[in-house]
XYZ file of C-alpha atoms in Angstrom:
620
model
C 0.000 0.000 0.000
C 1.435 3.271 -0.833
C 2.173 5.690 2.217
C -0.015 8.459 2.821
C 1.584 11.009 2.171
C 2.429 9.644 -1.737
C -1.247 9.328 -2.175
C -1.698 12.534 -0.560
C 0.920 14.617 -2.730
C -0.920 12.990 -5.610
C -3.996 14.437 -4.932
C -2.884 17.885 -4.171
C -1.316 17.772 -7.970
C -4.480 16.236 -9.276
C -6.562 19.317 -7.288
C -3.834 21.634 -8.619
C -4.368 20.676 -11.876
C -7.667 21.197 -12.001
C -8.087 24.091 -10.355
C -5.261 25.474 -12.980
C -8.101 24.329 -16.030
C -10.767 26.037 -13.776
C -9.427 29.085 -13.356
C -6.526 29.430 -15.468
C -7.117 27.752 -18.229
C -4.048 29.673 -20.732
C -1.938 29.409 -17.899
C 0.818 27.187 -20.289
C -0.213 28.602 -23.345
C 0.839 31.988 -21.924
C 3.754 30.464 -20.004
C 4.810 29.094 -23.321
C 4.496 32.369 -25.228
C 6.194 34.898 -22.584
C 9.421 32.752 -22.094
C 9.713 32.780 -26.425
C 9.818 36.499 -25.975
C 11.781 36.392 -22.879
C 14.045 34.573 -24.717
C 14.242 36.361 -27.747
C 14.526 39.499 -26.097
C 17.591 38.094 -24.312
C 19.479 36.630 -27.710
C 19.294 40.389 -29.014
C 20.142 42.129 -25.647
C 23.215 39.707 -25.248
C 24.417 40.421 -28.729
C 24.001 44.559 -27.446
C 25.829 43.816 -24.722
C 29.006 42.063 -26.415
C 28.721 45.171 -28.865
C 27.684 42.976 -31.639
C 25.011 44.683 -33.474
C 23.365 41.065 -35.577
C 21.038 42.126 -38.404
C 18.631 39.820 -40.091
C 21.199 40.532 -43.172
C 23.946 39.110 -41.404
C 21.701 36.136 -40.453
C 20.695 35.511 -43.847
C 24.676 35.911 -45.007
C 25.548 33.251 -41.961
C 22.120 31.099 -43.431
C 23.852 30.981 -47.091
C 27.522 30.206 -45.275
C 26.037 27.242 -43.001
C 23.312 25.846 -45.887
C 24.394 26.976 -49.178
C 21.999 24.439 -51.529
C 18.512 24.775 -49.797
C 16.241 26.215 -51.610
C 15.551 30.213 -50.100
C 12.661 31.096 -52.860
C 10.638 28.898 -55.180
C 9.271 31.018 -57.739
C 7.018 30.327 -60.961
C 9.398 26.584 -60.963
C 12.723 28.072 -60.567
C 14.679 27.004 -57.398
C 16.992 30.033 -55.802
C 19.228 28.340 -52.530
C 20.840 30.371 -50.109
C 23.713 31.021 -52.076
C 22.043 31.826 -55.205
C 20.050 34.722 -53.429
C 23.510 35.762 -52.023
C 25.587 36.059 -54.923
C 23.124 37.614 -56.911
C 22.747 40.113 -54.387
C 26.315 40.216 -53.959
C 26.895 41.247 -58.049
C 24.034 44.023 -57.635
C 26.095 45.616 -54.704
C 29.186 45.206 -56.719
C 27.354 47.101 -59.472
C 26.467 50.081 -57.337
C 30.008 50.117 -56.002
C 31.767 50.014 -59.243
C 29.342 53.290 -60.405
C 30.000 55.204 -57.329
C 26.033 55.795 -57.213
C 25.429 54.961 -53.572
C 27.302 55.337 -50.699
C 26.308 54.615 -46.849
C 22.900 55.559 -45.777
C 21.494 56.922 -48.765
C 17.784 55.993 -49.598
C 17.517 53.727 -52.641
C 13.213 53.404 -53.526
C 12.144 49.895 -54.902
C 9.399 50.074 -57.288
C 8.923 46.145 -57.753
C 6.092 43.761 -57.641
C 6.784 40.177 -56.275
C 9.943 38.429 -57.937
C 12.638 37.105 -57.089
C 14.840 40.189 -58.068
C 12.926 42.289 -55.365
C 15.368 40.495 -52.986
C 18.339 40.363 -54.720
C 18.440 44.394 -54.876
C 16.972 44.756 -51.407
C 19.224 42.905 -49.954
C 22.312 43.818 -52.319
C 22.080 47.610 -51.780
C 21.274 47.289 -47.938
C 25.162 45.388 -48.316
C 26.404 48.695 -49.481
C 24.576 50.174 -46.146
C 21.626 51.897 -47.980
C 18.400 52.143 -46.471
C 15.349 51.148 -48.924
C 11.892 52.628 -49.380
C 9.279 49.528 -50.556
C 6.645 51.779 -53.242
C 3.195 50.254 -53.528
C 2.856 49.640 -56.941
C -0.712 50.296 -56.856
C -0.226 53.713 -56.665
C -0.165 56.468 -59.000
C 1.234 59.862 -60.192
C 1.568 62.697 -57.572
C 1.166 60.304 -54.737
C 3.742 57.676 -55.764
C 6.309 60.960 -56.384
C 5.548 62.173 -53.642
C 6.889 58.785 -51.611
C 9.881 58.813 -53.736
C 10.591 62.395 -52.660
C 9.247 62.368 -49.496
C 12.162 59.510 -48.481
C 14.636 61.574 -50.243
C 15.837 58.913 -52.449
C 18.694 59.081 -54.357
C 18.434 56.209 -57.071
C 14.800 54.402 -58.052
C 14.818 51.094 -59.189
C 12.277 49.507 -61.417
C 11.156 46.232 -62.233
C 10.586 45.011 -65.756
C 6.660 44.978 -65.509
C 6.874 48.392 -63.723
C 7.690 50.360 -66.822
C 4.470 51.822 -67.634
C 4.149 53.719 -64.187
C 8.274 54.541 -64.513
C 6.547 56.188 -67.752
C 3.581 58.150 -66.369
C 5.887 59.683 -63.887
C 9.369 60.455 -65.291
C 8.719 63.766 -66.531
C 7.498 65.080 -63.176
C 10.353 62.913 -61.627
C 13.458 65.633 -59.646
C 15.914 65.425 -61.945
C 18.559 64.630 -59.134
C 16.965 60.626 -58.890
C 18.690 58.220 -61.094
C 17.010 55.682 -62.128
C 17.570 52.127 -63.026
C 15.425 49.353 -64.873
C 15.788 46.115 -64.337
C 15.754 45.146 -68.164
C 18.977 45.272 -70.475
C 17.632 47.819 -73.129
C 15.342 51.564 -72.551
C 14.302 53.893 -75.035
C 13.680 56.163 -72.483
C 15.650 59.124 -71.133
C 17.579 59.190 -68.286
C 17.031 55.727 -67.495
C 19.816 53.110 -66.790
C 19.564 49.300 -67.206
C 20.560 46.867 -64.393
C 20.132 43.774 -65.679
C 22.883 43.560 -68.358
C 25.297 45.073 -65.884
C 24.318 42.435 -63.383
C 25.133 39.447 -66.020
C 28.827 41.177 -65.837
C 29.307 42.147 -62.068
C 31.555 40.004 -60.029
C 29.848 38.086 -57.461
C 32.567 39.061 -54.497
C 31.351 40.056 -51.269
C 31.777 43.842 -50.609
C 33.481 44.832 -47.652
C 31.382 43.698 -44.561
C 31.923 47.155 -43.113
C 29.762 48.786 -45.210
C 26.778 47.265 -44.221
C 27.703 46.764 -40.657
C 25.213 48.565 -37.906
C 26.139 49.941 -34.690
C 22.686 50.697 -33.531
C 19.762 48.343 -33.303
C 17.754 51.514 -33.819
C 19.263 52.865 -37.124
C 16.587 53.016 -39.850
C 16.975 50.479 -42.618
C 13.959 50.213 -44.166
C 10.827 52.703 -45.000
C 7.395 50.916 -45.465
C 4.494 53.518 -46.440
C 1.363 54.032 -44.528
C -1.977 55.655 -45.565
C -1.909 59.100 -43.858
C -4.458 60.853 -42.869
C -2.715 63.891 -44.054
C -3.523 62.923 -48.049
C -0.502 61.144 -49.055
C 1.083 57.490 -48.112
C 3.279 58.545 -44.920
C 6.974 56.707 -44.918
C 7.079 54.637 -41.688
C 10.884 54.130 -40.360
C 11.461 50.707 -40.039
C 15.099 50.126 -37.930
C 16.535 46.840 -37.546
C 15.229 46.264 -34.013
C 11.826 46.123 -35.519
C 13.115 43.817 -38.554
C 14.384 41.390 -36.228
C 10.701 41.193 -33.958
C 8.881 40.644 -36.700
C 11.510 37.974 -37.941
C 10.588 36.442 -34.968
C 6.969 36.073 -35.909
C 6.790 32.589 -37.550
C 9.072 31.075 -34.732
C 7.010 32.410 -32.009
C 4.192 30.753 -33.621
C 5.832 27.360 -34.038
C 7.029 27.611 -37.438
C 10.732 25.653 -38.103
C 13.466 25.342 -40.765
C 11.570 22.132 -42.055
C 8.593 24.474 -43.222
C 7.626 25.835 -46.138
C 6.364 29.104 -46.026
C 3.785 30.308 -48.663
C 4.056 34.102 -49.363
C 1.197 35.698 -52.002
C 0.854 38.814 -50.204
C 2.924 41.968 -51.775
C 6.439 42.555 -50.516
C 6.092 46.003 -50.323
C 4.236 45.082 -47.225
C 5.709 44.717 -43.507
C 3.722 41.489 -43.644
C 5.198 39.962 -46.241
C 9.079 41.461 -46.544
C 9.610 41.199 -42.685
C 7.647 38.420 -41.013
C 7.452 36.180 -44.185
C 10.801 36.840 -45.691
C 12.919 38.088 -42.481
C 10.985 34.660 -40.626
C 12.343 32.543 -43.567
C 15.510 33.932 -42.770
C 15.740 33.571 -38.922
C 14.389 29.890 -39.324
C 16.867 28.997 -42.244
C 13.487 27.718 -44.296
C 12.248 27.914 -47.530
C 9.484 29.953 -49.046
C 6.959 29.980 -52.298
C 7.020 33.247 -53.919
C 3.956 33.993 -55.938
C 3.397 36.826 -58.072
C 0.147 37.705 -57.033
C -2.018 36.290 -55.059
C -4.840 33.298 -57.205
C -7.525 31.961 -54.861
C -8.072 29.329 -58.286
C -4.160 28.174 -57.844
C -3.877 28.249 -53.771
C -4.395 25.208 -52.771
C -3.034 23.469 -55.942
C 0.478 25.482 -55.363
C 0.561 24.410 -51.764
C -0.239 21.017 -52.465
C 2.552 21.198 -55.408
C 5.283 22.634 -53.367
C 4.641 20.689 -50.339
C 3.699 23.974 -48.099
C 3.462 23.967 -44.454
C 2.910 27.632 -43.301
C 0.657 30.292 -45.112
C 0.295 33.972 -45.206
C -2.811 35.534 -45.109
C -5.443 38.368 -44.729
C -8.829 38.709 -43.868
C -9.783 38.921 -47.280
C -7.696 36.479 -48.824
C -9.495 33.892 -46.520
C -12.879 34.789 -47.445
C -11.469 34.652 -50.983
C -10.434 30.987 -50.692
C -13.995 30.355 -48.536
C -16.361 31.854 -51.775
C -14.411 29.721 -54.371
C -16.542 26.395 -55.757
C -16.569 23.340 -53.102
C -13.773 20.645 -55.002
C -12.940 17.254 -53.754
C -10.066 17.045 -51.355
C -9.682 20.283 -50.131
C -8.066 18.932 -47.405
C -5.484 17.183 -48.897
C -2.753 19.422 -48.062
C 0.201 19.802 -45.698
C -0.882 23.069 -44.419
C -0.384 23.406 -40.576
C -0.171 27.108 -39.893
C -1.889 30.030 -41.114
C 0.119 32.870 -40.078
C -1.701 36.562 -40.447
C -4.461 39.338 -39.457
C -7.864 40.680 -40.139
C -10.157 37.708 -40.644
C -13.653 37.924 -39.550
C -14.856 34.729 -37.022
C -17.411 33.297 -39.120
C -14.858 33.206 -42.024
C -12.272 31.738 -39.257
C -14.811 29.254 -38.557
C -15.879 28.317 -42.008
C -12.007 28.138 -43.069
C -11.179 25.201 -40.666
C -14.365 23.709 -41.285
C -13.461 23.396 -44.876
C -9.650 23.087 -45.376
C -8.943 21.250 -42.126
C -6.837 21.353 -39.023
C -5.113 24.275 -39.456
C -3.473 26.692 -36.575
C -4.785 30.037 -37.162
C -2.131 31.986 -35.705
C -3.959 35.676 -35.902
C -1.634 38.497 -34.718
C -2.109 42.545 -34.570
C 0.645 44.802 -35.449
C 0.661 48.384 -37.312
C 4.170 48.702 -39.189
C 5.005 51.414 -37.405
C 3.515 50.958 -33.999
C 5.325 49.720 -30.700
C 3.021 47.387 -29.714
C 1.880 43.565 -31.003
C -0.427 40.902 -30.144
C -0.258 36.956 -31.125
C -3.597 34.996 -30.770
C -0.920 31.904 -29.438
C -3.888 30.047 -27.837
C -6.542 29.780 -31.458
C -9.297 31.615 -30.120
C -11.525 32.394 -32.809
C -11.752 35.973 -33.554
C -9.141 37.213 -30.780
C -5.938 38.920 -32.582
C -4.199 37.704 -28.903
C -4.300 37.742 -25.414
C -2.281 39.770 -22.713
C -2.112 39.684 -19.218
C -0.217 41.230 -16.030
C 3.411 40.166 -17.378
C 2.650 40.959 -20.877
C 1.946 44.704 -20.193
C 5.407 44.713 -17.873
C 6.963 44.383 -20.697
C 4.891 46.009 -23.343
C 2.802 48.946 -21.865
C -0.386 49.233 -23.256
C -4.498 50.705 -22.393
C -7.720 50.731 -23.708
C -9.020 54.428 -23.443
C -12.877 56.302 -23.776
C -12.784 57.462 -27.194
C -15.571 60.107 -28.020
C -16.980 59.178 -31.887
C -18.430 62.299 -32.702
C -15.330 64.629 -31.838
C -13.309 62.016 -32.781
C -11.079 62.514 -30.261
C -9.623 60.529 -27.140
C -12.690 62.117 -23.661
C -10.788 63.868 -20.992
C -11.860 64.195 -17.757
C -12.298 67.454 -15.988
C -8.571 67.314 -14.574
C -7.437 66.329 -18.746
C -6.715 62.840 -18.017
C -7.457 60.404 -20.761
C -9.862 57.311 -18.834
C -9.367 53.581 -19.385
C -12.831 51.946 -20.736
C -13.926 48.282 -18.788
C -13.797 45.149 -19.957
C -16.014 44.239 -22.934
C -16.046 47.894 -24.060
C -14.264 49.172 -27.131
C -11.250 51.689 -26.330
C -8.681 53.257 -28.416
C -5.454 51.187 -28.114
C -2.425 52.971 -26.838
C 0.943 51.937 -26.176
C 3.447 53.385 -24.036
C 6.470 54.758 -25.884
C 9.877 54.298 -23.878
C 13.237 52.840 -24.021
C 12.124 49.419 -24.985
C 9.881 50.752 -26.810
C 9.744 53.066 -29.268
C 8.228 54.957 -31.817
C 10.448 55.497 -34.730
C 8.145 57.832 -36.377
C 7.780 58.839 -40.188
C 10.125 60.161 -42.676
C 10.112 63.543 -44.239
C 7.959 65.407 -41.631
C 8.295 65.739 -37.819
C 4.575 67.093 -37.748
C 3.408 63.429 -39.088
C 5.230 61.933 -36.212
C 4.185 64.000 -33.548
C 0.554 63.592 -34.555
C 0.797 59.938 -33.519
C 1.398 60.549 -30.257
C -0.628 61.363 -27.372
C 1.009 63.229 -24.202
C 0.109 64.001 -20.957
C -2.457 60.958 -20.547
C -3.092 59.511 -17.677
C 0.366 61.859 -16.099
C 2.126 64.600 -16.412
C 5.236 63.227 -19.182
C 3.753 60.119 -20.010
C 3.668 59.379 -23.994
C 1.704 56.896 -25.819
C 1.520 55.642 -29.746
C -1.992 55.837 -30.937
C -2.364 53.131 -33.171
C -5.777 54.161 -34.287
C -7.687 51.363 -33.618
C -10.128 50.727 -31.469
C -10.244 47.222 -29.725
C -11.961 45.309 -26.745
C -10.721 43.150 -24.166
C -12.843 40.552 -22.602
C -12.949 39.001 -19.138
C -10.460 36.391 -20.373
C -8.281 39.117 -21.376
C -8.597 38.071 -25.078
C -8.652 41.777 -27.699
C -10.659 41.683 -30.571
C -10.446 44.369 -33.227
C -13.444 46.734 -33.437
C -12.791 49.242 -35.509
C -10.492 51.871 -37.398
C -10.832 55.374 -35.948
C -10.486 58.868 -38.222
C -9.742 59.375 -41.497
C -8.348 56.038 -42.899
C -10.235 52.540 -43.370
C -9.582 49.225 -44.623
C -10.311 47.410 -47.515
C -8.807 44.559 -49.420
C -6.100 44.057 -47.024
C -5.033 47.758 -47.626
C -5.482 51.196 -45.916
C -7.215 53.648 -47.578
C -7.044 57.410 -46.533
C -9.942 59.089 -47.262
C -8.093 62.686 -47.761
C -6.030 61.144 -50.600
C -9.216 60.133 -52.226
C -11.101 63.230 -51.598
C -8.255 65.389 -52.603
C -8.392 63.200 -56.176
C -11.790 63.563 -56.515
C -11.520 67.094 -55.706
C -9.659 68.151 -58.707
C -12.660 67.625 -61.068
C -13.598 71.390 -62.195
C -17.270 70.319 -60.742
C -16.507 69.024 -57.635
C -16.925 71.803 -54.731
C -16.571 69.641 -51.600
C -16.160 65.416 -51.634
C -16.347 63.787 -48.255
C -14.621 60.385 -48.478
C -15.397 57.566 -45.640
C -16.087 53.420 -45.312
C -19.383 51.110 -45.119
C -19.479 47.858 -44.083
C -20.765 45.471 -46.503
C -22.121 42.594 -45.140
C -19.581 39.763 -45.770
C -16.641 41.505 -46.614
C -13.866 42.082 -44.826
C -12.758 45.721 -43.814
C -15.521 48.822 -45.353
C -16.126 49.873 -48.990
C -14.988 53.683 -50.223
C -17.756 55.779 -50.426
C -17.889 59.124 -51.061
C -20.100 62.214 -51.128
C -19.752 65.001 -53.149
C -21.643 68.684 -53.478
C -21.183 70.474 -56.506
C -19.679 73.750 -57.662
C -22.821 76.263 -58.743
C -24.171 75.721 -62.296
C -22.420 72.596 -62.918
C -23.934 68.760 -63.376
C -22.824 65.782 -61.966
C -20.578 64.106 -64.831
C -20.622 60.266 -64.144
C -18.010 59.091 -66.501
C -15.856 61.638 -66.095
C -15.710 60.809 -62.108
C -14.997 57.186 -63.384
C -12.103 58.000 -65.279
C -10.605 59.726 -62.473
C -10.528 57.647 -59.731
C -9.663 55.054 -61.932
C -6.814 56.824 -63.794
C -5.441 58.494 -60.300
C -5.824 55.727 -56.993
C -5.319 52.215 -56.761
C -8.264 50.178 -57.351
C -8.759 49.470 -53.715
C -8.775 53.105 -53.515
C -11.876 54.001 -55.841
C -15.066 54.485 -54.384
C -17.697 52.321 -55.194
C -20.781 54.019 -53.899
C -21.155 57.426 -54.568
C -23.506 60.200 -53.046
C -24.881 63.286 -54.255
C -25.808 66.110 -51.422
C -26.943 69.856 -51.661
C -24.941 70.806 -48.148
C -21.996 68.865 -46.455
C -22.634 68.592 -42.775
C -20.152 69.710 -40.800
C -18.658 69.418 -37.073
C -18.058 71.794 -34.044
C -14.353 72.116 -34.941
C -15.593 72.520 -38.838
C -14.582 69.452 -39.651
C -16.736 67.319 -42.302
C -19.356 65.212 -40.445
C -18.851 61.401 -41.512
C -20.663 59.340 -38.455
C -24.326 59.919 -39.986
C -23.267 59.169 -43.285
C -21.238 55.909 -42.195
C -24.361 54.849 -40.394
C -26.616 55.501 -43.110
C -24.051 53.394 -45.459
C -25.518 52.855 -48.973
C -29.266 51.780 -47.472
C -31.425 53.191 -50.346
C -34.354 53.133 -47.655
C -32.535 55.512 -45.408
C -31.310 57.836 -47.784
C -33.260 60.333 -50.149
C -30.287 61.822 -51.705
C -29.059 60.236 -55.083
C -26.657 57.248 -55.091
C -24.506 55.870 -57.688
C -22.240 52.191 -58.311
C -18.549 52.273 -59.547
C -20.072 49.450 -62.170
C -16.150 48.858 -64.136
C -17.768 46.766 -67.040
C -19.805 50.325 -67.902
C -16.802 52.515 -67.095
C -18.684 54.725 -65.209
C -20.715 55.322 -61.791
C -24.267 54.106 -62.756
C -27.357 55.171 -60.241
C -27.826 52.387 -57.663
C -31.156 50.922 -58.239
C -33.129 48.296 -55.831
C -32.138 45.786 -58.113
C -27.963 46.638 -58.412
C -28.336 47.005 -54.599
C -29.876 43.587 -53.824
C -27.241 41.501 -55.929
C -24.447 43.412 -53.832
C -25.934 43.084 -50.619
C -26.757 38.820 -51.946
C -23.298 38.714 -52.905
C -24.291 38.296 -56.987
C -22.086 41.134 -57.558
C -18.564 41.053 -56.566
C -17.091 44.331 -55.093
């Protein structure tokens, strides 16, 4: 018979244990997940400490040193290895140094779409120490110039399928940008070609020195936000941030035996630092796809063997509304690494395609603060608790919707909101961490912080987003605040678009803002417009310029035609009646018009138009 106290001890561990499920039932889970970033968080500090500065360049140099032959990027059936990607990047580093065009620090803007040859120059000018400005190349005339300017870059590069837009923009281009093609022949002037020169450069490492950093915080990278000032707004990027979001795939699980799938663009943080820069930190291999095919998903992951995918909210619901095939779930898919997808697409998406980890997470590109859903609650984008915000400050605070402004109280504190009601998220900037701010304008970067709010000296990021934390103390996303939203994956500022739409000679006022659509991800452009006196609405003319001057994710569909724009206290336009009012052709009496692309115009919005978009019959 065992002694008592065996039996005893037993029990108490039995009791234990379920008390732990009772009331702490993420106790491991967030265990688990605070001693990764403990740990992390130690690696880089140690490597401070020694007076090491460790990129994720030099990582990906030591990856191609210590497994030269595995394949890096699989692209459209070619295989690129470690060293391939090296070398290559090596002779366009050598080409720059041979010219003389670039020397340390000096902005070099990428105007690529996904390719293989996005990461050879990325990485092969940040060799030569340059930092490099990703360009959305869904973006047009003045506002793509004014990201290549607002950077101060000193050479552009192009890629081969770019050359139209190089085109559009060239003559309005400062003079002082060279500019560089990545073909071997151009007609036009002022324009170099890369790719013959590469075919000739020597594939020699240059001299470690010039790419070496000796401050975690140095900027290396600029990735553009939507502003709410008009025009995209260059985020710094330094390497400390590069190496967290490296981290991403191996705090979710991910290994060097994966296979990462990447269709997202690489001009986003998403895909360039946690896809790419998590490739890199694990040593594994990633798909490249051009763009992004919800008809070839599954039969590319199922061709190259994937194990990890990349995703949005949209791209999920995308792969959800495509025709029901046999063995769906015939894949090797374990992880599904991303942000922004709604529950009852989470839900349907593991109903359909299997056991799959969705590994949600919440980060802006420029913000100071993230959250990983490491647990797979559906709809969460993570969970934090009382050791979590030791390390990464961070509150929920009363956010008035009308003013559109954080409430004070009478002393001009800002007031934390309860659980299970929505707050702006803000995150305390300090030593460990900061806010690196925007490029070009210190008034951008100061308007993204909030002082004095709950003391006198304290200063907090406002990510612009308004979230909820439950009693479990999971945070769901609620909603964007001000003048940007979100659609197709992207953020749209609505003073870009108005400003656009504002330079039609009819146009006296447009008020730009997003509607929710039922089933769809993020809310739809809509805009309303009052015109000048004695003029008439001119429907294809409004087409053509949307079309001809935003991305298409920019262009709004709905249109609305009033005879006075309200305004607010602090004569700013009113957009929380019109956001609630939406597109609803029962609430509305003014007149309201479809983006319909197959007539090239805006077309009035009948009962019928508005039923198939509402049914789904129409795709937006």
């Amino acid at each position: 018979m065992l002694p008592f106290w065996v039996t005893g001890a037993a029990a108490g561990i039995v009791s234990l244990h379920l008390i732990q499920k009772l009331l702490f039932p993420y106790f491991w889970h967030d265990l688990n997940y605070l001693l990764k970033v403990i740990k992390y968080g130690l690696t880089v500090e140690i490597y401070r400490l020694r007076g090491k500065i460790f990129t994720v360049l030099d990582r990906f140099v030591k990856q191609a040193e210590r497994q030269p032959n595995k394949p890096f990027i699989l692209y459209e059936g070619d295989v690129h290895t470690y060293q391939d990607v090296d070398r290559r990047s090596n002779r366009v580093a050598q080409v720059f140094l041979q010219q003389g065009a670039l020397k340390k620090g000096d902005t070099v803007a990428l105007l690529m779409s996904n390719e293989p040859d996005f990461i050879h120059v990325w990485f092969g000018v940040a060799k030569l120490g340059c930092v490099v400005a990703f360009l959305n190349f869904n973006i047009r005339s003045r506002s793509l110039l004014h990201c290549i300017s607002s950077c101060e870059s000193k050479i552009l590069i192009v890629g081969a399928d770019m050359l139209g837009t190089l085109e559009e923009i060239l003559p309005s281009l400062q003079k002082d940008i060279a500019v560089w093609v990545m073909t071997k022949d151009c007609t036009m002037p002022r324009v170099n070609t890369l790719l013959d020169k590469l075919e000739a450069a020597s594939e020699d490492c240059v001299p470690v020195n010039l790419r070496s950093a000796n401050n975690l915080k140095s900027s290396v990278l600029y990735i553009f936000t939507s502003g709410t000032t008009g025009l995209p707004k260059a985020a710094v990027i330094s390497h400390l941030q590069i190496l967290k979001g490296a981290a991403g795939l191996w705090a979710f699980g991910a290994t060097a035996d994966d296979t990462v799938y990447i269709t997202l663009p690489l001009y986003h943080s998403a895909a360039s630092l946690l896809g790419i820069g998590g490739c890199i930190e694990l040593g594994a291999t990633c798909v490249l796809r051009k763009k992004f095919s919800s008809s070839q998903f599954w039969s590319d992951c199922k061709k190259y063997n994937v194990t990890v995918i990349q995703y949005i909210g949209e791209l999920c619901r995308y792969l959800c509304n495509q025709p029901v095939k046999e063995g769906e779930k015939d894949h090797k898919v374990r992880l599904a690494v991303g942000n922004g997808v709604r529950s009852d697409v989470w839900r349907e998406f593991l109903g359909r395609f299997g056991d799959i980890k969705m590994c949600e997470f919440y980060g802006a590109t420029e913000g100071n603060i993230c959250f990983m859903n490491h647990t797979g609650k559906i709809g969460s984008v993570g969970r934090t608790n009382f050791f979590y915000k030791l390390f990464f400050p961070f509150d929920l605070i009363k956010y008035d919707f009308k003013k559109d402004e954080p409430i004070r109280n009478r002393h001009g504190w800002c007031e934390k909101v309860k659980k299970g009601e929505a707050g702006l998220l803000i995150s305390k900037v300090n030593e460990k961490n900061p806010f690196f701010g925007y490029a070009g304008s210190k008034k951008h970067t100061e308007k993204k912080l909030l002082c004095e709010v709950f003391k006198k000296g304290d200063i907090y990021f406002n990510t612009g987003d308004l979230m909820v934390q439950d009693q479990e103390n999971f945070l769901y996303f609620w909603d964007r605040i001000g003048d940007t939203y979100r659609w197709k994956g992207e953020n749209v500022a609505t003073t870009e678009v108005s400003d656009v739409i504002g330079m039609l000679d009819f146009i006296q006022e447009a008020n730009v803002y997003g509607v929710p659509v039922p089933d769809h991800e993020g809310k739809v452009g809509m805009v309303s417009v009052i015109l000048k006196p004695n003029t008439s609405l001119d429907l294809e003319q409004m087409y053509e310029q949307v079309v001809t001057y935003l991305p298409g994710y920019a262009c709004p569909l709905f249109l609305r035609l009033q005879e006075t724009m309200e305004m607010t206290g602090t004569f700013k336009q009113q957009k929380f009646r019109l956001v609630r009012e939406g597109f609803n052709l029962s609430a509305i009496t003014d007149a309201l018009y479809f983006l319909y692309s197959s007539k090239k115009s805006y077309v009035p919005l009948t009962k019928e138009l508005h039923d198939k978009i509402l049914s789904g019959q129409l795709k937006l």
